[in-house]
Coordinates of C-alpha atoms in Angstrom, one line a residue:
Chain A
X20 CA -37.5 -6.1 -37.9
X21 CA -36.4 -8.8 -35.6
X22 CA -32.6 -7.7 -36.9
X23 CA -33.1 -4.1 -36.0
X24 CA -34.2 -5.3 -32.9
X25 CA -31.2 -7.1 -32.0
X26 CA -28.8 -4.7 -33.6
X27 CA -30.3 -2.2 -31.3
X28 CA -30.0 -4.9 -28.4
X29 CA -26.2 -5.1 -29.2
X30 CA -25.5 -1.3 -29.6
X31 CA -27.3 -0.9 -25.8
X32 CA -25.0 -3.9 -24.5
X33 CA -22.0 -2.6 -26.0
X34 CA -22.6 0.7 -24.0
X35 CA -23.2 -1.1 -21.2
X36 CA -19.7 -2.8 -21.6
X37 CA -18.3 0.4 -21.8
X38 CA -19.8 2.0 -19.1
X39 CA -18.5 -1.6 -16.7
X40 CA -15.2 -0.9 -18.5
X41 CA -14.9 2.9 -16.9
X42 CA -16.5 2.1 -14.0
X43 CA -13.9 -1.0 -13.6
X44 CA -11.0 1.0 -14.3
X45 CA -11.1 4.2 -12.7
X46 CA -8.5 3.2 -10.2
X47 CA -6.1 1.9 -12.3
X48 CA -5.2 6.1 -12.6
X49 CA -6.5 7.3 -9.7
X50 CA -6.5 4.5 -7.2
X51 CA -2.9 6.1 -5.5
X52 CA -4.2 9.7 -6.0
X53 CA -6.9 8.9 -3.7
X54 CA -5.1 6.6 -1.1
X55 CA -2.5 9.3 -0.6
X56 CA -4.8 11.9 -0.5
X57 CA -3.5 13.9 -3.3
X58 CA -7.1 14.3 -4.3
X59 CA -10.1 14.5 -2.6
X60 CA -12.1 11.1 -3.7
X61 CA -14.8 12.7 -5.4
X62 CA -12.2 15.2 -7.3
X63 CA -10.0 12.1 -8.5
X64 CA -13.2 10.2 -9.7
X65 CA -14.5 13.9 -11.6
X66 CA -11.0 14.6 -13.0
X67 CA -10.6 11.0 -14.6
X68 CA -14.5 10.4 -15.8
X69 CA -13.5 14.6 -17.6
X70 CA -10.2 13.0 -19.1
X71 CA -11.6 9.9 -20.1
X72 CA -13.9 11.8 -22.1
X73 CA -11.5 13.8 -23.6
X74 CA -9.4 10.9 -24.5
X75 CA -12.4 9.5 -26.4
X76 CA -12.3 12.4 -29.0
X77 CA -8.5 12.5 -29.3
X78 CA -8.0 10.2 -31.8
X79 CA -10.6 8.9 -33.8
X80 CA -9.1 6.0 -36.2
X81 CA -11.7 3.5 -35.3
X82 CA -11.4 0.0 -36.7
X83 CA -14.6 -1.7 -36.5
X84 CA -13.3 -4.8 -35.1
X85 CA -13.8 -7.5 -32.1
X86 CA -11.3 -9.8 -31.0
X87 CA -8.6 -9.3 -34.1
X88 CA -6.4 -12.1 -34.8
X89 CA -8.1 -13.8 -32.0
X90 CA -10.9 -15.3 -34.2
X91 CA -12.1 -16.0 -37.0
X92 CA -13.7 -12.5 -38.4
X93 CA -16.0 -14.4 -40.6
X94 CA -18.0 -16.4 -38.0
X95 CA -18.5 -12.7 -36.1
X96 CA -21.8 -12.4 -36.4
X97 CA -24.5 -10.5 -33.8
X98 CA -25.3 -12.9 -31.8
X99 CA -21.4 -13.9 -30.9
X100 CA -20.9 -10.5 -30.0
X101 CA -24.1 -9.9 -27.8
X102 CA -23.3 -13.6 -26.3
X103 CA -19.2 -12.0 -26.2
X104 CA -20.5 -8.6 -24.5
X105 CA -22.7 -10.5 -21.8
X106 CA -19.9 -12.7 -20.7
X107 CA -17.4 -9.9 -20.5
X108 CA -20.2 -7.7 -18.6
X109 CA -20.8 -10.3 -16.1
X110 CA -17.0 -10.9 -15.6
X111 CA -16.6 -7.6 -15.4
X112 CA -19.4 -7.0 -12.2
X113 CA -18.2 -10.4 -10.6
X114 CA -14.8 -8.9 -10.3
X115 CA -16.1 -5.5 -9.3
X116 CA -17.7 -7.6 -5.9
X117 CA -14.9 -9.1 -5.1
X118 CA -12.6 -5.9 -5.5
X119 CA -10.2 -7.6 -7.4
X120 CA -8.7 -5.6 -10.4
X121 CA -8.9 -7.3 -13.6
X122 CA -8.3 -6.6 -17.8
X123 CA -12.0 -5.7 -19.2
X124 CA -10.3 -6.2 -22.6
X125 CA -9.7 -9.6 -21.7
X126 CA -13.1 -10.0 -20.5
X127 CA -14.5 -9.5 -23.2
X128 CA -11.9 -11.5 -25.6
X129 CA -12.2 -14.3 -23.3
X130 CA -16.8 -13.4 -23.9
X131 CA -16.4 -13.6 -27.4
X132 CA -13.9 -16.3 -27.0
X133 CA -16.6 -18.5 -25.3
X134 CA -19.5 -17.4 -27.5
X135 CA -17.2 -18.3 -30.9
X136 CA -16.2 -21.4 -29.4
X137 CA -20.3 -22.5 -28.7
X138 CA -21.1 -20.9 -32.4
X139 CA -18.2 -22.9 -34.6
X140 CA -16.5 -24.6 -32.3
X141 CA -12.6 -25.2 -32.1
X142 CA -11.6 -23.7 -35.3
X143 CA -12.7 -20.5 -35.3
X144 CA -10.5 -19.7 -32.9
X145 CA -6.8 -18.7 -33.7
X146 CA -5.5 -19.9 -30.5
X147 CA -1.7 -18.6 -31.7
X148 CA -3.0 -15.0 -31.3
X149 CA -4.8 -15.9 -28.0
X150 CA -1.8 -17.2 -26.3
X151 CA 0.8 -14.5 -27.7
X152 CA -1.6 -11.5 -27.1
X153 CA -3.5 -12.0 -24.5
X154 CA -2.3 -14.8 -22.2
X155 CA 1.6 -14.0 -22.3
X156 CA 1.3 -10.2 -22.2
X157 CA -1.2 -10.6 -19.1
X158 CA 2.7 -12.4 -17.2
X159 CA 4.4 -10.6 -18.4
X160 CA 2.8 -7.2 -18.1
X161 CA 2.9 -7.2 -14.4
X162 CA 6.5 -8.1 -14.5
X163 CA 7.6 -5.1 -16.6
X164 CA 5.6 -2.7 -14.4
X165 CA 6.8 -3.7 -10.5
X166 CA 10.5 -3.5 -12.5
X167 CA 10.1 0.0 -14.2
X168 CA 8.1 1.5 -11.1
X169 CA 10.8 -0.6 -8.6
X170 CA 13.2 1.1 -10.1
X171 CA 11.7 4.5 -10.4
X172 CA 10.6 4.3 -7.1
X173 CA 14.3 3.3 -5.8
X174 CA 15.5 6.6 -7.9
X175 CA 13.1 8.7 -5.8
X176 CA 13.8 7.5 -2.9
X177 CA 17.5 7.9 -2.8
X178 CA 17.1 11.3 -4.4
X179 CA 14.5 12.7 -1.9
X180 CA 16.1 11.4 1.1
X181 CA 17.1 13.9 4.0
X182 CA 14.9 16.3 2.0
X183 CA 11.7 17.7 4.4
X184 CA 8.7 15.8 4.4
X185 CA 6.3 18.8 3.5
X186 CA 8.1 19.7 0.7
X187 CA 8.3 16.1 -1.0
X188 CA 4.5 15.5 0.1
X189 CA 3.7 18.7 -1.8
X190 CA 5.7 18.6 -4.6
X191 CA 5.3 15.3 -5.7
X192 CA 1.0 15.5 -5.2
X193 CA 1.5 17.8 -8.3
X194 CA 4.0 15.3 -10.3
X195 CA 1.1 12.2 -8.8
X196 CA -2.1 13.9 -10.4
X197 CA 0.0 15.2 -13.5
X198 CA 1.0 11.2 -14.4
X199 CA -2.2 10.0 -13.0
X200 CA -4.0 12.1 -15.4
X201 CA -1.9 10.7 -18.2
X202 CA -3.3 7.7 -17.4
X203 CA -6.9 8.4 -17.7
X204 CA -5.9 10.0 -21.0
X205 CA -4.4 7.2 -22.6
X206 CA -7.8 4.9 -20.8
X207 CA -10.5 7.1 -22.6
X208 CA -8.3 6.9 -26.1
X209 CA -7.6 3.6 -26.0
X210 CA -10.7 1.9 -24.3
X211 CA -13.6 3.7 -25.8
X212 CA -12.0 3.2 -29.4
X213 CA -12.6 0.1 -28.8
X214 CA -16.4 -0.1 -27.7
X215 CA -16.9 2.2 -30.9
X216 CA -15.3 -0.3 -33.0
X217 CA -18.0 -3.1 -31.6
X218 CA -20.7 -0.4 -32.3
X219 CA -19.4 0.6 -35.5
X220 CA -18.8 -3.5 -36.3
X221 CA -22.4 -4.2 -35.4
X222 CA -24.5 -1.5 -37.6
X223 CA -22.1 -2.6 -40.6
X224 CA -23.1 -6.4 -39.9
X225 CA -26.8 -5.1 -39.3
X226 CA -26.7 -2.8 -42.6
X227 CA -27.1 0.3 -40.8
X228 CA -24.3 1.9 -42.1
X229 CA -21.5 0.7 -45.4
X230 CA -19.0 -1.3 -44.5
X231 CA -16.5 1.5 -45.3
X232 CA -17.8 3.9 -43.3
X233 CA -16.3 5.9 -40.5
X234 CA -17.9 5.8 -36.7
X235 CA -20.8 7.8 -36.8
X236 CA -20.9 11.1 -34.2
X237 CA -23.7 9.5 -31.5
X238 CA -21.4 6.6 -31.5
X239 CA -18.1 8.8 -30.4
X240 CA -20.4 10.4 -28.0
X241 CA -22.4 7.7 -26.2
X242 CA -19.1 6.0 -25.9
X243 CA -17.4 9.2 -24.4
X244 CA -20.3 9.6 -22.3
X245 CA -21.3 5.8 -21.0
X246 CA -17.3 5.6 -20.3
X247 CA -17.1 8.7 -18.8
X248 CA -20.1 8.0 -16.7
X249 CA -18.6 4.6 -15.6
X250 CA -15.8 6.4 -14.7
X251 CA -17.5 9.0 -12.3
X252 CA -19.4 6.4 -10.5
X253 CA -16.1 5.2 -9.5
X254 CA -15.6 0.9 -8.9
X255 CA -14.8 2.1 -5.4
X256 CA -14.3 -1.4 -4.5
X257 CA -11.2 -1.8 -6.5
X258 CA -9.8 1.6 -6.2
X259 CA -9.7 0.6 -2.2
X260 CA -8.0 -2.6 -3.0
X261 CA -5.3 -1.0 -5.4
X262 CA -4.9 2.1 -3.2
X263 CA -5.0 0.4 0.1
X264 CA -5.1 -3.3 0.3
X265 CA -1.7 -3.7 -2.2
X266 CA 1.0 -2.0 -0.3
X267 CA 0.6 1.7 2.0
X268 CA 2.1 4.6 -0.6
X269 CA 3.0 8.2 -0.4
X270 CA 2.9 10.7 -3.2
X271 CA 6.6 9.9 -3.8
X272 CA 5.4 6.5 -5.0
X273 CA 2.1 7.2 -6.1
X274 CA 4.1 9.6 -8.9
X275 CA 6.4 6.7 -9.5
X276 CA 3.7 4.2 -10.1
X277 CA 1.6 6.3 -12.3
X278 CA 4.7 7.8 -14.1
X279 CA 5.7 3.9 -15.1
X280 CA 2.3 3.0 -15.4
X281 CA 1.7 5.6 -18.4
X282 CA 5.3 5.1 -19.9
X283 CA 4.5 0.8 -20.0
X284 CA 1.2 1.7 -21.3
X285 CA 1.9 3.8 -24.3
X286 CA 5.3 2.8 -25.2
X287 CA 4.2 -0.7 -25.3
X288 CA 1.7 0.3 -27.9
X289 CA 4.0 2.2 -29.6
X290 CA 6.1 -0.9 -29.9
X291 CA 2.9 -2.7 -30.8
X292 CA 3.2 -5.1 -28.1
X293 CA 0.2 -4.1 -26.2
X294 CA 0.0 -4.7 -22.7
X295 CA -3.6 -4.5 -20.3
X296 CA -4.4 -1.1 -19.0
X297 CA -5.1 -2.8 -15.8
X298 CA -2.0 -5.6 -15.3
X299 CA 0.6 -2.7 -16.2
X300 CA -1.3 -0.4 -13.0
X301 CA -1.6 -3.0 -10.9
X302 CA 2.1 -4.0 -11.5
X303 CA 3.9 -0.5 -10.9
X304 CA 1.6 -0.3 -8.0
X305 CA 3.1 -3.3 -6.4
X306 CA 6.9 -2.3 -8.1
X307 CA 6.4 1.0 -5.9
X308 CA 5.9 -1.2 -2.8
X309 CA 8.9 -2.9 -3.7
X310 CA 11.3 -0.3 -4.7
X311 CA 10.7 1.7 -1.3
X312 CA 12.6 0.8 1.5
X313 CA 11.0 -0.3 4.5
X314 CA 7.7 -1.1 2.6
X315 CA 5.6 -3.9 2.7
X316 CA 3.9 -5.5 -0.3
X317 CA 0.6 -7.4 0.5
X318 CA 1.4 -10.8 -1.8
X319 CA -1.8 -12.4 -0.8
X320 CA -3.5 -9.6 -2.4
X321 CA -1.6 -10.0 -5.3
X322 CA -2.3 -13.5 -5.4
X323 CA -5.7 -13.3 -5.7
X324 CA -5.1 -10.7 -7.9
X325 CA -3.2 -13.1 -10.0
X326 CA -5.7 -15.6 -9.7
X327 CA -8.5 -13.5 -11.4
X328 CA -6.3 -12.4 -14.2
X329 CA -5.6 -15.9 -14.9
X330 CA -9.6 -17.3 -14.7
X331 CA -10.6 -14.0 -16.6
X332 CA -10.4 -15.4 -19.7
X333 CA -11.9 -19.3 -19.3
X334 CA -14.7 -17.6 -16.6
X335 CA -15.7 -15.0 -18.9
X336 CA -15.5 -17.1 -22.0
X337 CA -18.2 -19.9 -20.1
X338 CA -20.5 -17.2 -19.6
X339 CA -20.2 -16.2 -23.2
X340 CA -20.9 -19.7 -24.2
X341 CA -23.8 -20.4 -21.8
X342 CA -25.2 -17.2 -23.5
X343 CA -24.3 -18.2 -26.6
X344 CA -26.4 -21.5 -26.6
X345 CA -29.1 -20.3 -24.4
X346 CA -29.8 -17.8 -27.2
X347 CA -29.2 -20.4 -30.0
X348 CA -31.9 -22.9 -28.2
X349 CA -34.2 -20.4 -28.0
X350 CA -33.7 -19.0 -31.2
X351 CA -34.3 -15.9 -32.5
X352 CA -34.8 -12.3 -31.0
X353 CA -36.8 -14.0 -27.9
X354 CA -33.2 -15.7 -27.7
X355 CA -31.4 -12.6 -27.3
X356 CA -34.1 -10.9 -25.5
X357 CA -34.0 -13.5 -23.2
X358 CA -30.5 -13.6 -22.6
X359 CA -30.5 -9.9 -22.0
X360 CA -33.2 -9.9 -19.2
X361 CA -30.8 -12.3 -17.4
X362 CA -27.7 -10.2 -17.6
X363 CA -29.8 -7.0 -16.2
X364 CA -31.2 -10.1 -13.4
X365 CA -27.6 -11.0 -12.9
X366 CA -26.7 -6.9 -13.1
X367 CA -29.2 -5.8 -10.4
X368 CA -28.4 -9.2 -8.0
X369 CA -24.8 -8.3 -8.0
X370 CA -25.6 -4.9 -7.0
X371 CA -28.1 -6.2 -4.4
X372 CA -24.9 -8.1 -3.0
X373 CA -22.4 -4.9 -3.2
X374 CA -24.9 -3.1 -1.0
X375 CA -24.7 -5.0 1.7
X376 CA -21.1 -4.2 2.5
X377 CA -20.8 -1.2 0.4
X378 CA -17.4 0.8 -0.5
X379 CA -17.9 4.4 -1.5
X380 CA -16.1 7.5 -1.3
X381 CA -16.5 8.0 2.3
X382 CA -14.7 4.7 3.3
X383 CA -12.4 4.0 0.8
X384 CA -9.7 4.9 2.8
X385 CA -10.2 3.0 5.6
X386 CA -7.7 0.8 7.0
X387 CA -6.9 -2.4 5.5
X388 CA -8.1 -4.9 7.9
X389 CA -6.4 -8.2 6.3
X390 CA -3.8 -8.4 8.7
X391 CA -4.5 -7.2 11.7
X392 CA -1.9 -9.2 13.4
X393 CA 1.0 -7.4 11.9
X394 CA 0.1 -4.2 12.3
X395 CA 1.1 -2.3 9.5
X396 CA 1.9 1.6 9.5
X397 CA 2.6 4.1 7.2
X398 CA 6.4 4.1 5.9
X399 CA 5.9 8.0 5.3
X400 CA 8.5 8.4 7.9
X401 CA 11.3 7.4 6.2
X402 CA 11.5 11.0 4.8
X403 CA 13.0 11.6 7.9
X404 CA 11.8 15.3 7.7
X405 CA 9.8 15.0 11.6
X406 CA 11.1 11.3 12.0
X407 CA 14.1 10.4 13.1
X408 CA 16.3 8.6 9.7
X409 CA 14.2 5.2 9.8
X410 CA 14.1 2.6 7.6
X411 CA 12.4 -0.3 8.6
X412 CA 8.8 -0.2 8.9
X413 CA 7.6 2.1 11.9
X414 CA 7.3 -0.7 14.5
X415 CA 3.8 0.3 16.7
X416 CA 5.3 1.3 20.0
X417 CA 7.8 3.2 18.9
X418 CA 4.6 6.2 17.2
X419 CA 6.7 8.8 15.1
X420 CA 4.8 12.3 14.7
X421 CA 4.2 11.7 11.4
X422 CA 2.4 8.3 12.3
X423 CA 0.5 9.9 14.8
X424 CA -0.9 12.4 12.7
X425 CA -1.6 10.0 10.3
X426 CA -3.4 7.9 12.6
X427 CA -5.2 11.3 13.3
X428 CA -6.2 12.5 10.1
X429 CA -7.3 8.4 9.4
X430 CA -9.9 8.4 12.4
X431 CA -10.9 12.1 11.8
X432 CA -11.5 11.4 8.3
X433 CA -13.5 7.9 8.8
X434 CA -15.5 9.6 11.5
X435 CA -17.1 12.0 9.0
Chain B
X10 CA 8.6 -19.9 -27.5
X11 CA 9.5 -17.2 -30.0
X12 CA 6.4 -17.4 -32.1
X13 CA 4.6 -16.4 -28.9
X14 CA 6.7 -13.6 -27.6
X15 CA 7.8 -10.7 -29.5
X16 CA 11.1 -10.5 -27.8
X17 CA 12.6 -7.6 -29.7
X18 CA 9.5 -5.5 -29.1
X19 CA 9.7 -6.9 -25.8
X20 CA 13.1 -5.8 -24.9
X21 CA 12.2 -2.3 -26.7
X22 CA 9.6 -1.6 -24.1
X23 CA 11.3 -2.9 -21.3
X24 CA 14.7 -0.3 -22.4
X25 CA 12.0 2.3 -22.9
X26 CA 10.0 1.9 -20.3
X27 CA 13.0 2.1 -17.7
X28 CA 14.6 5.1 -19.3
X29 CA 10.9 7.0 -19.3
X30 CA 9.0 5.7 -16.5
X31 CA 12.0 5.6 -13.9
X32 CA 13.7 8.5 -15.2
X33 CA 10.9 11.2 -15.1
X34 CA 10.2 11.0 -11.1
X35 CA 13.8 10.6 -10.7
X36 CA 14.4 13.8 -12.5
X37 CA 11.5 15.4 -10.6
X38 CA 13.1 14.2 -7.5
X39 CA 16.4 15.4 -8.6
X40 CA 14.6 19.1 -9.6
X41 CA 12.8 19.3 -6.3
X42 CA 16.0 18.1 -4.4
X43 CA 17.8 21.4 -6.7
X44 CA 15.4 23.6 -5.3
X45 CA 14.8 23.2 -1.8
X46 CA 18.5 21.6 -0.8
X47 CA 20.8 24.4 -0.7
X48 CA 24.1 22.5 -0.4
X49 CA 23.0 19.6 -3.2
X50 CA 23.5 15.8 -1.8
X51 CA 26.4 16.8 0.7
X52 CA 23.2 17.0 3.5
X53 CA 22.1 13.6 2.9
X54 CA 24.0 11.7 5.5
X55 CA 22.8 14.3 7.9
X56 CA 19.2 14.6 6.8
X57 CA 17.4 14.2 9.7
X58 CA 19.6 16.9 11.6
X59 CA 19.7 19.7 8.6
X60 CA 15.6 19.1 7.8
X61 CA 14.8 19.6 11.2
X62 CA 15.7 23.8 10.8
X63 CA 12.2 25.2 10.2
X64 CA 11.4 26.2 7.1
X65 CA 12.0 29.5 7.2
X66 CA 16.0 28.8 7.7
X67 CA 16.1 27.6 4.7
X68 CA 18.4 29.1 2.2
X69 CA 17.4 30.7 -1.0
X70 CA 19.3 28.3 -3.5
X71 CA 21.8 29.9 -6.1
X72 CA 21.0 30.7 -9.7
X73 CA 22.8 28.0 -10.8
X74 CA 20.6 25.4 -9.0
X75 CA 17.3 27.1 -10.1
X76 CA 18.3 27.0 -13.8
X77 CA 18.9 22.8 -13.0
X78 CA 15.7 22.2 -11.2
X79 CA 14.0 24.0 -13.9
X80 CA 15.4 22.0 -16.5
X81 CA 14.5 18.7 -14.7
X82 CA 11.2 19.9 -14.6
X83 CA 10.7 21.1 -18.6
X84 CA 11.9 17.8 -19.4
X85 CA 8.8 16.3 -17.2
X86 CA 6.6 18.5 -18.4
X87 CA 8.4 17.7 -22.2
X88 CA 7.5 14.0 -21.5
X89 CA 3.6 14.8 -20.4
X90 CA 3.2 16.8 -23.7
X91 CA 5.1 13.7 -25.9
X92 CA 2.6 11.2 -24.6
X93 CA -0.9 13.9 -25.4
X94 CA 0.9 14.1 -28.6
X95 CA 1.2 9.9 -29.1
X96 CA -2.5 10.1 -28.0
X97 CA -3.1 12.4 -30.5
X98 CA -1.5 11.0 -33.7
X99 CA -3.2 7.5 -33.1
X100 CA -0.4 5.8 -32.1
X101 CA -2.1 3.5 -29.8

């Protein structure tokens, strides 16, 4: 009884990681689409929650697996993945407050990590596989990405210049929410395989199902759906940090980041070197900064971006080990149970805390106040279409019409 | 340091991922540039000047330009269908 219990304690837990995962990841594809306006927030949030459901159901080989050659599959029992699953959750919301983009994969790796670590200890960790695929491809992800979407961005740049503003704006909003969508493709496919294989893992170590069979149908569809929901509910907080708080884009460079963004993402699975979902975005984001003339890149932001990807995995592995124990000292289902009443504690105060300077679709578009001093505007003038040819950034007194009416459309738009 | 780094696989995404993700806007950039430019890259230097006409001035382009831009963009749209089909087959 007690082990029904707590298989059906995971199964919930593992939804609810999936649901953190969409609602953490939504702006990794549509983070630009929103900042440049390509899409009406609330469209971009829709159209990538409906493609990340899709995605789910493309492709269905599940392997019912947690953390592979990252620990030791025999020591993967239930309670190491609940423990896993809480840490990465809370990693997961903890990021979420502070705006900061950062892998859910590796939050949860570095969760079940921790919890393995408290379990076993030392050696049921293979700490080879930890460092080549998770802690090298997270340096080396970014780095691929701000080259590929530098470069990309460069190409567009010199090949659109001199043409008229409207036109490029235009054309390239359809080439933005074509790649964007691409993205949120690959997400669903990739992402909610992989809460499915948890689920799937779980009911074969609980005996629900035989350990060869394939992922039940109300798996595939709670996954879609918690995902998708996730998704729709939109981590506004870090869509407004990758959209706005990184560098100021247009659609020439949203297309360019997204374009790289889903190239990097699926070719490096093709050549099974897989890279985050998140690092890769965050990269070509910052690459499309750097590629554009005149642009500015926001490196303290990316710092601090940096730092969370680098305490992902020892923060989210502690919480999995605090879990891990607390659950172990109790003992039993009132172990797990009791574990679980925290998270939703933790869950609800976090939320408590987002409310009080709340981010939502209304002002996610808002200015990015970091720097006053400097005074950053909008490089969309170097189109020269209304602008004179100009290609440092647009210095305040000197107000192009095209910064005007952006300033216009800004205040009009934060004042609804 | 090569026991933690797959550099071949490394080097194949890097290759691959400059050639697909930098190529595909520049071609769309290229095929809008086909399409609305109706003198190709000899405007550039005067940009500012030449976009200023309205854009009812502009020139239709030739037949010859359409046909380009057009195949700049099948090969986009050729990349978008690739990657639903990688999705597809499981490749990830």
């Amino acid at each position: 009884m007690t082990e029904t219990l707590l298989l059906v304690l995971v199964v919930v837990t593992a939804l609810a990681f999936d649901f953190t995962n969409g609602f953490h990841d939504t702006g990794n594809a549509m983070a630009t689409s929103i900042a440049t306006r390509a899409l009406k927030p609330k469209t971009a949030v829709l159209l990538s929650a409906v493609l990340n459901m899709v995605g789910a159901f493309l492709s269905l080989s599940v392997a019912a697996t947690i953390a592979k050659g990252l620990v030791d599959a025999n020591v993967i029992t239930l309670e190491v993945v609940f423990a896993g699953l809480v840490g990465g959750i809370v990693w997961n919301l903890v990021t979420w407050l502070l705006g900061l983009p950062s892998s859910s994969s590796h939050a949860l790796v570095g969760g079940v990590v921790g919890s393995v670590l408290a379990a076993v200890g030392t050696s049921g960790v293979i700490w080879t596989g930890v460092v080549a695929k998770v802690l090298v491809p997270a340096l080396l992800a970014p780095v691929v990405a701000i080259a590929v979407a530098a470069t990309g961005t460069w190409f567009v740049a010199r090949l659109t210049r001199g043409l008229p503003q409207d036109v490029t704006s235009r054309g390239f909003r359809w080439g933005q929410v074509g790649s964007a969508s691409l993205v949120s493709l690959a997400h669903g496919t990739n992402d909610a395989q992989k809460s499915m294989g948890i689920i799937l893992l779980a009911l074969i170590a609980g005996g629900a199902v035989p350990s060869d069979s394939s992922v039940p149908f109300w798996v595939i569809v709670s996954c879609a759906f918690f995902m998708a929901l996730g998704t729709y509910l939109g981590g506004w907080r870090i869509i407004r940090t990758l959209g706005k708080g990184l560098v100021e884009i247009d659609t020439r460079q949203g297309m360019s980041a997204e374009t790289s963004s889903a190239a990097v993402i699926m070719l490096s699975s093709y050549f099974g070197f897989s890279l985050s979902t998140t690092h890769v975005a965050t990269g070509s984001i910052m690459g499309a900064g750097v590629g554009m003339p005149g642009a500015t890149v926001r490196w303290g932001v990316a710092g601090r971006m940096l730092a969370a990807w680098g305490m992902t995995l020892p923060a989210a592995g502690i919480v999995g080990a605090l879990c891990f124990w607390l659950q172990d000292g109790v003992g039993g289902f009132a172990g797990s149970a009791l574990v679980f009443a925290l998270l939703v504690a933790t869950s609800a105060g976090i939320w408590f805390a987002s409310r009080r300077k709340p981010v939502d679709h209304t002002n996610v578009n808002e200015a990015w106040d970091e720097d006053k001093a400097v005074g950053l505007e909008p490089v969309a003038a170097t189109t020269g279409a209304a602008a004179p040819v100009h290609v440092a950034p647009v210095e305040s007194d000197h107000a192009s019409p095209v910064s005007e009416a952006i300033t216009v459309t800004t205040s009009t738009r934060s004042g609804t | 340091m090569s026991e933690f780094i797959e550099w071949g696989a490394l080097a194949h995404v890097v290759v691959a991922g400059v050639v697909v993700g930098a190529g595909i806007p520049a071609l769309f950039a290229l095929g809008l540039r086909l399409l609305v430019l109706p003198d190709g890259g000899a405007s550039a230097g005067a940009g500012a000047a030449e976009s200023g006409a309205p854009v009812g001035a502009r020139t239709r382009p030739r037949t010859a330009r359409l046909i380009g831009a057009g195949l700049c963009f099948a090969i986009c749209i050729g990349a978008i269908v690739t990657g639903i089909g990688f999705l597809v087959s499981g490749g990830h």
